[in-house]
Amino acid sequence: MLQALENLKEMVGIEIAPSITYCDINKQGPDKYNLVNWDISDAYSSLIMMQGLLVANIWEKKTGEGQHIEIDHERAMEQMYRPFFIHVNGKPQNIAGLGRHTSLTHKTKDGRFIETMNTFNRLHEKTLEVLDSSPSKDKVDAAYASKTALEWEEQLNAEGLSCAIHRTRDEFRATEQGQYLDSITPFEVTPLGTGSIVPF
């Protein structure tokens, strides 16, 4: 892992040593995802560490203060695709609903397309209730084709389920959400090293 970090430092061309910033990748404790031998987990932890070192390097040059950067190996891996690592009250959740026929893209009565996502079985089953359908692909497709995209979006969302119409840019901007986003500045770009110093 340390070699991967050194390779990254060389690739991006930053000069960190000599430095009072130090880093630590935590691989202690129970390895609930069996990551000890996963090269991809090492690589991902190293990438996150590199981001921390880049920021810490700017901070150290401005203030002379070093940082202790600690990356938790398991948490780093979780960031790669969070649905696979969802825990509620410390217990892993079954995401068997992901990829079922009630999920993903469907053509509706008016020829438009909707996107649904039913990661958990309970959402998959609730969607089947709303569709009044069996879980077979043909039945689910026929059910989605029985109403317009807007009808499904409103009905499924009213039931606390996910459904979004595939909209053009102009169509999205005409929605309430699109109008709100158009009225604000979602983020402001400040070049690294030029903003005021903010401790972290």
XYZ file of C-alpha atoms in Angstrom:
200
model
C 0.000 0.000 0.000
C 2.812 2.411 0.884
C 4.451 1.646 -2.457
C 1.173 2.493 -4.213
C 1.146 5.796 -2.330
C 4.729 6.552 -3.359
C 3.863 5.781 -6.994
C 0.917 8.168 -6.826
C 3.057 10.935 -5.337
C 5.550 10.488 -8.155
C 2.813 10.481 -10.828
C 1.183 13.739 -9.708
C 4.561 15.348 -9.055
C 3.979 16.777 -5.588
C 6.803 17.348 -3.159
C 5.679 16.392 0.316
C 8.903 15.377 2.075
C 10.350 16.711 4.288
C 7.050 17.164 6.056
C 5.530 17.097 9.503
C 2.302 15.721 8.048
C 1.966 11.991 8.549
C -0.593 9.464 7.420
C -1.957 6.250 8.792
C -4.163 3.670 7.096
C -6.087 1.735 9.716
C -6.298 -1.999 9.018
C -6.797 -3.000 12.635
C -9.837 -4.596 14.184
C -12.417 -6.966 12.684
C -12.288 -7.162 8.900
C -15.998 -7.610 8.249
C -15.605 -7.320 4.474
C -12.608 -9.675 4.235
C -10.527 -6.913 2.641
C -7.107 -7.977 3.877
C -6.160 -9.466 0.519
C -8.075 -7.063 -1.723
C -5.608 -5.087 -3.859
C -8.450 -2.802 -4.959
C -9.096 -1.824 -1.355
C -5.425 -0.937 -0.879
C -5.476 1.109 -4.065
C -8.642 2.958 -3.110
C -7.340 3.727 0.372
C -4.172 5.088 -1.236
C -6.158 7.339 -3.576
C -8.130 8.801 -0.686
C -4.902 9.255 1.262
C -3.390 11.088 -1.700
C -6.288 13.553 -1.703
C -5.695 14.187 1.983
C -1.964 14.677 1.430
C -2.556 17.206 -1.349
C -4.789 19.325 0.886
C -2.513 18.895 3.914
C 0.485 19.928 1.811
C -1.178 23.259 0.945
C -2.129 23.779 4.592
C 1.389 23.028 5.799
C 2.980 25.420 3.305
C 0.633 28.215 4.407
C 0.716 27.680 8.159
C 3.672 25.444 8.939
C 1.270 23.061 10.692
C 1.246 19.370 9.902
C -1.807 17.140 9.838
C -2.495 13.597 10.950
C -4.435 11.960 8.135
C -6.067 8.673 9.033
C -7.900 6.504 6.515
C -10.044 3.636 7.737
C -9.530 0.737 5.341
C -13.082 -0.614 5.629
C -14.748 2.804 5.378
C -12.667 3.599 2.298
C -13.929 0.465 0.583
C -17.509 1.285 1.533
C -17.288 4.544 -0.395
C -16.784 2.684 -3.663
C -20.393 1.568 -3.884
C -22.353 2.319 -0.773
C -25.500 0.218 -1.416
C -23.444 -2.950 -1.000
C -22.377 -1.865 2.489
C -25.575 -0.423 3.955
C -25.950 -1.212 7.648
C -28.894 -0.419 9.897
C -28.279 -0.796 13.642
C -25.021 -2.540 12.832
C -26.656 -5.215 10.674
C -26.016 -5.537 6.916
C -29.074 -4.997 4.744
C -30.211 -7.422 2.067
C -30.214 -5.622 -1.289
C -31.690 -8.536 -3.218
C -34.256 -6.182 -4.780
C -31.508 -4.479 -6.797
C -31.793 -5.449 -10.446
C -35.275 -6.979 -10.169
C -37.760 -6.263 -12.970
C -39.517 -3.612 -10.906
C -36.301 -1.563 -10.995
C -34.392 0.361 -13.639
C -35.792 1.657 -16.979
C -39.325 1.081 -18.276
C -41.366 2.284 -21.260
C -44.790 3.677 -20.394
C -48.125 4.061 -22.180
C -47.203 7.416 -23.738
C -43.916 6.089 -25.141
C -41.780 7.835 -22.541
C -39.357 6.190 -20.139
C -39.190 6.150 -16.349
C -36.422 5.130 -13.969
C -37.153 3.218 -10.771
C -34.872 1.838 -8.066
C -35.984 -0.791 -5.574
C -32.802 -1.826 -3.802
C -34.491 -3.665 -0.956
C -36.981 -6.516 -1.182
C -39.596 -4.547 0.757
C -39.506 -1.806 -1.923
C -39.673 -4.400 -4.693
C -42.704 -6.036 -3.069
C -44.446 -2.722 -2.418
C -43.918 -1.746 -6.056
C -45.512 -5.023 -7.142
C -48.533 -4.142 -4.992
C -48.855 -0.739 -6.661
C -48.404 -2.312 -10.106
C -50.883 -5.065 -9.164
C -48.536 -7.471 -10.897
C -46.610 -10.686 -10.425
C -42.792 -10.366 -10.459
C -42.296 -11.853 -13.944
C -40.634 -9.538 -16.475
C -43.494 -9.669 -18.996
C -46.123 -8.872 -16.349
C -44.091 -6.013 -14.877
C -43.380 -4.536 -18.320
C -47.077 -4.751 -19.203
C -48.037 -3.066 -15.933
C -45.658 -0.152 -16.501
C -47.002 0.176 -20.053
C -50.573 0.572 -18.762
C -50.138 4.199 -17.588
C -48.294 7.328 -18.660
C -44.891 8.271 -17.288
C -46.333 11.165 -15.279
C -49.057 8.950 -13.778
C -46.460 6.432 -12.596
C -44.125 9.109 -11.253
C -46.896 10.673 -9.185
C -48.373 7.375 -7.968
C -45.112 5.643 -7.033
C -43.680 8.740 -5.356
C -46.903 9.174 -3.383
C -46.340 5.643 -2.028
C -42.792 6.507 -0.946
C -41.245 4.607 -3.856
C -38.736 5.867 -6.395
C -39.777 6.833 -9.910
C -38.458 9.593 -12.149
C -39.321 10.438 -15.746
C -36.480 10.659 -18.242
C -36.685 14.399 -18.937
C -34.904 16.662 -21.370
C -32.863 19.504 -19.900
C -35.621 22.027 -20.680
C -38.292 19.766 -19.189
C -36.305 19.394 -15.976
C -35.762 23.153 -15.732
C -39.528 23.629 -15.957
C -40.146 21.440 -12.881
C -40.281 22.874 -9.357
C -36.941 21.282 -8.498
C -35.357 22.548 -11.705
C -36.619 26.090 -11.105
C -35.224 26.064 -7.574
C -31.809 24.834 -8.697
C -31.803 27.478 -11.428
C -32.380 30.186 -8.802
C -29.342 29.376 -6.640
C -25.589 29.117 -7.037
C -25.031 25.471 -6.067
C -21.273 25.829 -5.589
C -18.461 28.313 -5.991
C -15.096 27.328 -7.426
C -12.042 28.677 -5.594
C -8.619 27.651 -6.956
C -6.604 25.622 -4.444
C -4.228 27.697 -2.377
C -5.870 31.075 -3.105
C -8.732 31.119 -0.610
C -8.614 32.180 3.015
C -7.234 29.699 5.532
C -9.935 27.603 7.173
C -8.798 25.073 9.815
C -9.910 21.479 9.314
